[in-house]
mmCIF file of N, CA and C in Angstrom:
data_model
loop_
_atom_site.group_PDB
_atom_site.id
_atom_site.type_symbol
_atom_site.label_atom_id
_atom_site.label_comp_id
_atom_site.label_asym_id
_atom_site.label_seq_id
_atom_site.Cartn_x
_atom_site.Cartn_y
_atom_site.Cartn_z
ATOM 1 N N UNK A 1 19.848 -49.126 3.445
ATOM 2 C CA UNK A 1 19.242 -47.907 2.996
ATOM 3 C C UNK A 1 20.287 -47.163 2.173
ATOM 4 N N UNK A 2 20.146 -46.714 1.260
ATOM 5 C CA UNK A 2 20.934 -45.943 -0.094
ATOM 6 C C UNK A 2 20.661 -44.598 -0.122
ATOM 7 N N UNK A 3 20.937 -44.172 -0.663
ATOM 8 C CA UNK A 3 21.040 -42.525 -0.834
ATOM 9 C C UNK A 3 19.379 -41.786 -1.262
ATOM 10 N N UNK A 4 19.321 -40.736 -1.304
ATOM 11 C CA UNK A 4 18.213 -40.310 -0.581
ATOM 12 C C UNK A 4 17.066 -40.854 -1.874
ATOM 13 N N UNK A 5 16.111 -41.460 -1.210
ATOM 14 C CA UNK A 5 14.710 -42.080 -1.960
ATOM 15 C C UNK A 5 14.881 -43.578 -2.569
ATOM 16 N N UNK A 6 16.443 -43.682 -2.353
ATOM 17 C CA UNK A 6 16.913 -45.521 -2.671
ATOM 18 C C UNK A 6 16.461 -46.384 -1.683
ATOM 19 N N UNK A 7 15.569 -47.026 -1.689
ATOM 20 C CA UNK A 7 15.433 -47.679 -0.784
ATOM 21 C C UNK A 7 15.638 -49.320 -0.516
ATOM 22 N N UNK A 8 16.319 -49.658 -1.921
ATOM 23 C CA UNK A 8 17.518 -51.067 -2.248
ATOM 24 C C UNK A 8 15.944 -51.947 -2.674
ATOM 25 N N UNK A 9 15.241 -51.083 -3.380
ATOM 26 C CA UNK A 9 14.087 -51.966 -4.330
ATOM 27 C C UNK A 9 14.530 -52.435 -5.082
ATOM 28 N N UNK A 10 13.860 -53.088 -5.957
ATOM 29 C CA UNK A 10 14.144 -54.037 -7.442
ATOM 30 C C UNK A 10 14.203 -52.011 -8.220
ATOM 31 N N UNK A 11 14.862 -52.104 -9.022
ATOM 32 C CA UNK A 11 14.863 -51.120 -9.970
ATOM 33 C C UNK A 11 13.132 -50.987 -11.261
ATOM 34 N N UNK A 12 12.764 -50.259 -11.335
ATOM 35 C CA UNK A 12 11.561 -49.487 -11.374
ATOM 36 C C UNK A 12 11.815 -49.386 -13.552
ATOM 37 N N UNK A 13 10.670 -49.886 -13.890
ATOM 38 C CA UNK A 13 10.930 -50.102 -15.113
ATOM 39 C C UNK A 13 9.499 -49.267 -16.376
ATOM 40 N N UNK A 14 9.865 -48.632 -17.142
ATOM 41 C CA UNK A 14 8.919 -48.187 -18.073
ATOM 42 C C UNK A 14 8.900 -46.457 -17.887
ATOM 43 N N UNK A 15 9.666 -45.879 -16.825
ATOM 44 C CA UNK A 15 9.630 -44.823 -16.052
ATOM 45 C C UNK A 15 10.864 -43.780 -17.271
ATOM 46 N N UNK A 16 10.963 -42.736 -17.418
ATOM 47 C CA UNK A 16 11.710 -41.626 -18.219
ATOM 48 C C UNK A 16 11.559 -40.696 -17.210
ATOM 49 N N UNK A 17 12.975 -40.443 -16.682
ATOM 50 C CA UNK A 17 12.842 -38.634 -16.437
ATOM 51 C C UNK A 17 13.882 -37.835 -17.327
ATOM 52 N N UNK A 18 13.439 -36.522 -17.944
ATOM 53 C CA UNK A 18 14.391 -36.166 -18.537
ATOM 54 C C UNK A 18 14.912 -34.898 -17.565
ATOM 55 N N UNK A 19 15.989 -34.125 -17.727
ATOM 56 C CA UNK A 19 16.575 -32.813 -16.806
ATOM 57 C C UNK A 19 17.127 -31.924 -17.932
ATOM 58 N N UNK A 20 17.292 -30.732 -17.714
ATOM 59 C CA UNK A 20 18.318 -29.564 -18.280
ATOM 60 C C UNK A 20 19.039 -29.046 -17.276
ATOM 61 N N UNK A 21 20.088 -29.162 -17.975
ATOM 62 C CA UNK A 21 21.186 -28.349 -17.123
ATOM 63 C C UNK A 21 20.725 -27.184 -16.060
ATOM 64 N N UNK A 22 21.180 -26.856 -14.998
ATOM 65 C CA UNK A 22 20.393 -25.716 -14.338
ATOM 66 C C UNK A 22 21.209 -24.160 -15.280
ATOM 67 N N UNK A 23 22.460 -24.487 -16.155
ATOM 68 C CA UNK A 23 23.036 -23.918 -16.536
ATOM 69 C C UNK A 23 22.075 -23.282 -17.557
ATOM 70 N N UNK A 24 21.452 -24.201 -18.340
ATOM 71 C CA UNK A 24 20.940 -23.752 -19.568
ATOM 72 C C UNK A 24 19.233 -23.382 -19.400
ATOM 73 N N UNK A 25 18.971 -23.666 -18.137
ATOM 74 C CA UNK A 25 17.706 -22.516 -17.672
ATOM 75 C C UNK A 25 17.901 -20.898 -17.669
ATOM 76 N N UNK A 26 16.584 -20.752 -17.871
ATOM 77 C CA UNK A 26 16.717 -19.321 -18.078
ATOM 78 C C UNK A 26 15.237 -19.043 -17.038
ATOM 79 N N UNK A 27 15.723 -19.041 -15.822
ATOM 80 C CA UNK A 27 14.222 -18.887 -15.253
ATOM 81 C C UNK A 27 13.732 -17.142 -15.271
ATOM 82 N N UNK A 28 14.649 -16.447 -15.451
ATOM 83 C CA UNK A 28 14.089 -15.181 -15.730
ATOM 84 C C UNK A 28 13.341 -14.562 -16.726
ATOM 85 N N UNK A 29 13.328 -15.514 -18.018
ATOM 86 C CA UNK A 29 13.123 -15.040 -19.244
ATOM 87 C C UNK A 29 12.050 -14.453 -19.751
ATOM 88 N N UNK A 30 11.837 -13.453 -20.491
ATOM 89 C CA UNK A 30 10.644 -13.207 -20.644
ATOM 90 C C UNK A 30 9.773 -12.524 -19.477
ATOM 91 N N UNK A 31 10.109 -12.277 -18.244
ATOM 92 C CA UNK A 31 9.447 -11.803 -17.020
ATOM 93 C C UNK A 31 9.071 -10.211 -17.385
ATOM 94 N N UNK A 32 9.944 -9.666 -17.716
ATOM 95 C CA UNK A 32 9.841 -8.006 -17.898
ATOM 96 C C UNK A 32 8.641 -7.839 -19.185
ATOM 97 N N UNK A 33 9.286 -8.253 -20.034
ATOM 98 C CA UNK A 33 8.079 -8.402 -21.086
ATOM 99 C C UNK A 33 7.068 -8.761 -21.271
ATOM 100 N N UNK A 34 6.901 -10.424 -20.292
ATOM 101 C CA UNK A 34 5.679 -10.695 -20.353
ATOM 102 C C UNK A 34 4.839 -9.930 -19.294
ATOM 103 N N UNK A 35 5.159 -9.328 -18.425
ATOM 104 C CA UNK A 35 4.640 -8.242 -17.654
ATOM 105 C C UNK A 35 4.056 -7.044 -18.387
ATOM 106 N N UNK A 36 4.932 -7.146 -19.279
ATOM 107 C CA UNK A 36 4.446 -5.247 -19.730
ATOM 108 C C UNK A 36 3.060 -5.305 -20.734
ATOM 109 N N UNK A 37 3.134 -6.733 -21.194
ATOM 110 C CA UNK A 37 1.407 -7.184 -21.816
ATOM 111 C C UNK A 37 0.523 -7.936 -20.995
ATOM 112 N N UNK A 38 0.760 -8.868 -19.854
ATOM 113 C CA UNK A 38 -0.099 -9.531 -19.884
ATOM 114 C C UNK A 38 -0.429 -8.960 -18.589
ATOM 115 N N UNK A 39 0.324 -8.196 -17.666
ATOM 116 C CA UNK A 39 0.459 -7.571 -16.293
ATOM 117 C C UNK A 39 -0.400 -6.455 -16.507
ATOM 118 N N UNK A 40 -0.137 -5.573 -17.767
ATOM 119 C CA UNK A 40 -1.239 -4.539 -18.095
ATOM 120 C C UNK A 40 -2.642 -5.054 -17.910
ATOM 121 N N UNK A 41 -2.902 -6.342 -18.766
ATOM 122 C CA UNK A 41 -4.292 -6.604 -18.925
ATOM 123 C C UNK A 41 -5.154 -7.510 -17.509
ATOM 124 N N UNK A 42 -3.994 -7.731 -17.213
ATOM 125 C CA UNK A 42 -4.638 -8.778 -15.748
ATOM 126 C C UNK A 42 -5.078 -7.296 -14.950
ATOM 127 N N UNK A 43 -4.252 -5.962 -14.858
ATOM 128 C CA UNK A 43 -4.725 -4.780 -13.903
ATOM 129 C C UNK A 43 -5.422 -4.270 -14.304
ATOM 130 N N UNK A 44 -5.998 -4.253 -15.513
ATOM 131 C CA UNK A 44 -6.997 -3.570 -16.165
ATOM 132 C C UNK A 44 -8.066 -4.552 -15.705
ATOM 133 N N UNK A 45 -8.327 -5.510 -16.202
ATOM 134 C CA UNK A 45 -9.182 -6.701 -15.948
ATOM 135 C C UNK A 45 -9.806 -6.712 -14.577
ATOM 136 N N UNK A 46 -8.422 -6.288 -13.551
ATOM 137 C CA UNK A 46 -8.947 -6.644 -12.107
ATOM 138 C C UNK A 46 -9.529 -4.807 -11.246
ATOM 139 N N UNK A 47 -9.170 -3.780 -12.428
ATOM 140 C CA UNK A 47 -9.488 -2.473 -12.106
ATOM 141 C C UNK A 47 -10.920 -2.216 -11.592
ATOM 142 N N UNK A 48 -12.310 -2.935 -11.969
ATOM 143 C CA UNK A 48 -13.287 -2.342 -11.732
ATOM 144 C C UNK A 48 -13.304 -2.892 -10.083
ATOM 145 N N UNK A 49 -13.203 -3.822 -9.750
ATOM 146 C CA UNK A 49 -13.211 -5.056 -8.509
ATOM 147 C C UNK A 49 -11.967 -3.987 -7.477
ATOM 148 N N UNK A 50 -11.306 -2.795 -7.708
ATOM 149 C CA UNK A 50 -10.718 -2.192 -6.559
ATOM 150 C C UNK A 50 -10.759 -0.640 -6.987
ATOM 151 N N UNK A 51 -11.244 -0.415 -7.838
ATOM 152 C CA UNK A 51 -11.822 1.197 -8.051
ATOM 153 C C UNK A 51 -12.706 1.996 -7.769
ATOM 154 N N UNK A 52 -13.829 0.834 -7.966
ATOM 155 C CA UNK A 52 -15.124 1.550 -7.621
ATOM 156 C C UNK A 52 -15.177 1.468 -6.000
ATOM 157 N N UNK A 53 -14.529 0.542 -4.720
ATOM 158 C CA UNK A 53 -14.898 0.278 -4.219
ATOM 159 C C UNK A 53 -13.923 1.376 -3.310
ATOM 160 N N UNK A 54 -12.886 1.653 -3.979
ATOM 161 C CA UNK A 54 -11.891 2.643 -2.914
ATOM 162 C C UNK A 54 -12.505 4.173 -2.892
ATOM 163 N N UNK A 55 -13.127 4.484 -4.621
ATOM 164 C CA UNK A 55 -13.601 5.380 -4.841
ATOM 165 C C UNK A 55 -15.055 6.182 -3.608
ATOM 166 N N UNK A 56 -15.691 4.614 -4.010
ATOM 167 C CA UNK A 56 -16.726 4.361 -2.845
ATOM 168 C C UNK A 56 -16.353 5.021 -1.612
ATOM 169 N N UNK A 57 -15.500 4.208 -0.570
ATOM 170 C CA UNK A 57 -14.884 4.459 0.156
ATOM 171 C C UNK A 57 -14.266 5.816 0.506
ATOM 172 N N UNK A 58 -13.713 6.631 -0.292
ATOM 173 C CA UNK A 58 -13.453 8.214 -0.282
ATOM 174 C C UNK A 58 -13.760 8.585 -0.332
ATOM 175 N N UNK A 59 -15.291 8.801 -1.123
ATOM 176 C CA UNK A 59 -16.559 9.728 -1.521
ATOM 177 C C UNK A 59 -16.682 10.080 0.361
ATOM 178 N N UNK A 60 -17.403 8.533 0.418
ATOM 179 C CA UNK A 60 -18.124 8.536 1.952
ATOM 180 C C UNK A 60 -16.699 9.061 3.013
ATOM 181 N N UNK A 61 -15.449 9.265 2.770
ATOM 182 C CA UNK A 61 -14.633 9.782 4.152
ATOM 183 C C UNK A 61 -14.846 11.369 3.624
ATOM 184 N N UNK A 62 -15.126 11.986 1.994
ATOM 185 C CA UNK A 62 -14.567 13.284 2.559
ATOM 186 C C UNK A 62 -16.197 13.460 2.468
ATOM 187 N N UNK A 63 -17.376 13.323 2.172
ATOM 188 C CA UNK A 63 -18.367 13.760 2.813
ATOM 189 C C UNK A 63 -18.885 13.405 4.238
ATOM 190 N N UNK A 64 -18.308 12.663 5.081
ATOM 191 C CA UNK A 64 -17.965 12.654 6.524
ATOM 192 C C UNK A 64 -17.941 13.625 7.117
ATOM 193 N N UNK A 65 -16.140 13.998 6.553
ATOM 194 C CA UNK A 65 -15.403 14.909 7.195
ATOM 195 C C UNK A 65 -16.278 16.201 6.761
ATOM 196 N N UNK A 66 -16.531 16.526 5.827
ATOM 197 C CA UNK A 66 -18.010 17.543 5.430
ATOM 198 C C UNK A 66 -18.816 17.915 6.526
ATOM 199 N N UNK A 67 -19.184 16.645 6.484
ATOM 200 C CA UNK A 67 -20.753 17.120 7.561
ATOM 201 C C UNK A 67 -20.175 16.800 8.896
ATOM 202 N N UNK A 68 -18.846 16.639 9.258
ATOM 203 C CA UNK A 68 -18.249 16.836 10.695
ATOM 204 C C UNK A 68 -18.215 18.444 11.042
ATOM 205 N N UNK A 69 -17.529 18.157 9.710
ATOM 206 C CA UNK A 69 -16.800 20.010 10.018
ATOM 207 C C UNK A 69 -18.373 20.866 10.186
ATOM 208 N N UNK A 70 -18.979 20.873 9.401
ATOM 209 C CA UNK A 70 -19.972 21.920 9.535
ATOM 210 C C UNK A 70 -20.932 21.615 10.876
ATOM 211 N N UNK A 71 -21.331 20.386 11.196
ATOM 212 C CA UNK A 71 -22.353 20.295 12.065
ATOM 213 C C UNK A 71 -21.097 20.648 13.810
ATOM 214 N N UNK A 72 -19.611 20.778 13.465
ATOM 215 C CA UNK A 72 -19.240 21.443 14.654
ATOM 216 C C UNK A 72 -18.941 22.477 14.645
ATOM 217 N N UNK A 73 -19.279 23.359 13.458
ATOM 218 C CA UNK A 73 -19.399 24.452 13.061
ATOM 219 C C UNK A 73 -20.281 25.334 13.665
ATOM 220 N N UNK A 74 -20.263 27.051 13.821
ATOM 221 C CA UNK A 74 -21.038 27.766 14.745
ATOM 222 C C UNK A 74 -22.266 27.850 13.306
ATOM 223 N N UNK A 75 -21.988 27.523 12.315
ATOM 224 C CA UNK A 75 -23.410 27.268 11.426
ATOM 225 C C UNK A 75 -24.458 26.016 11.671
ATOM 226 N N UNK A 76 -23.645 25.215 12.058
ATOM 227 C CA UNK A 76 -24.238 23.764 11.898
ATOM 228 C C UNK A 76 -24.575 23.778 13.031
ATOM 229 N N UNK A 77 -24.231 24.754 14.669
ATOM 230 C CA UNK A 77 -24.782 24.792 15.669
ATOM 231 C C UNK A 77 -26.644 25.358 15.522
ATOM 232 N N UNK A 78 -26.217 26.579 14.572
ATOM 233 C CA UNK A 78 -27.541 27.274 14.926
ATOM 234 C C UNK A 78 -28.518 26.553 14.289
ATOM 235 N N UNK A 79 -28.163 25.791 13.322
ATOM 236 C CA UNK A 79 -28.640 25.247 12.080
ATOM 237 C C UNK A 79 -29.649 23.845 13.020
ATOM 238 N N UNK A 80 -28.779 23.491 13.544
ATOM 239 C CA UNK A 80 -29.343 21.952 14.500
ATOM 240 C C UNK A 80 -30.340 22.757 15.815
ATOM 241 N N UNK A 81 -30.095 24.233 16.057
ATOM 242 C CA UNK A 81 -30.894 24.711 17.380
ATOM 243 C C UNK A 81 -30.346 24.344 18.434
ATOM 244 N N UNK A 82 -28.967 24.670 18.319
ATOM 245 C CA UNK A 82 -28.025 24.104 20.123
ATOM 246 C C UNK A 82 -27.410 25.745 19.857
ATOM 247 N N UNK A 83 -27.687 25.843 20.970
ATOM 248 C CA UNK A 83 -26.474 27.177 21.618
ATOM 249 C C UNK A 83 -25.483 26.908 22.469
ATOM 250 N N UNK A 84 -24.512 27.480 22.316
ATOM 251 C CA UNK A 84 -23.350 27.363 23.560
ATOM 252 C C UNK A 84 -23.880 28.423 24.314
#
């Protein structure tokens, strides 16, 4: 057994791998920038699918809290016909 994935086969023929230096990668490149166009349009794109639905969502907590407050309200008492 040989070093790691050698497994003392006949040698493997018609096959190319090519490499770059890890030196001469640039895996950062372009990240900031390509963010500032294509990151805009993917959040715009994905805006209606979490806007309407949070919006949704808040409408219905502060008209909740609305008709909490008032129906424990001494208006919303007399209003419903309960007396303390």
């Amino acid at each position: 057994m040989g070093w790691w994935g050698d497994m003392g086969g006949p040698k493997q023929k018609g096959i190319t791998s090519y490499t770059i230096s890890p030196f001469r990668q640039r895996a950062m490149k372009g990240v900031l920038t390509g963010y500032i166009f294509n990151g805009y349009a993917r959040i715009i794109s994905q805006a209606p699918y979490f806007f309407v639905p949070l919006a949704l969502g808040y409408g219905t907590y502060v008209w909740a809290n609305k008709t909490d407050h008032y129906n424990n309200s001494k208006a919303g008492h007399i209003a419903a016909g309960e007396h303390h």
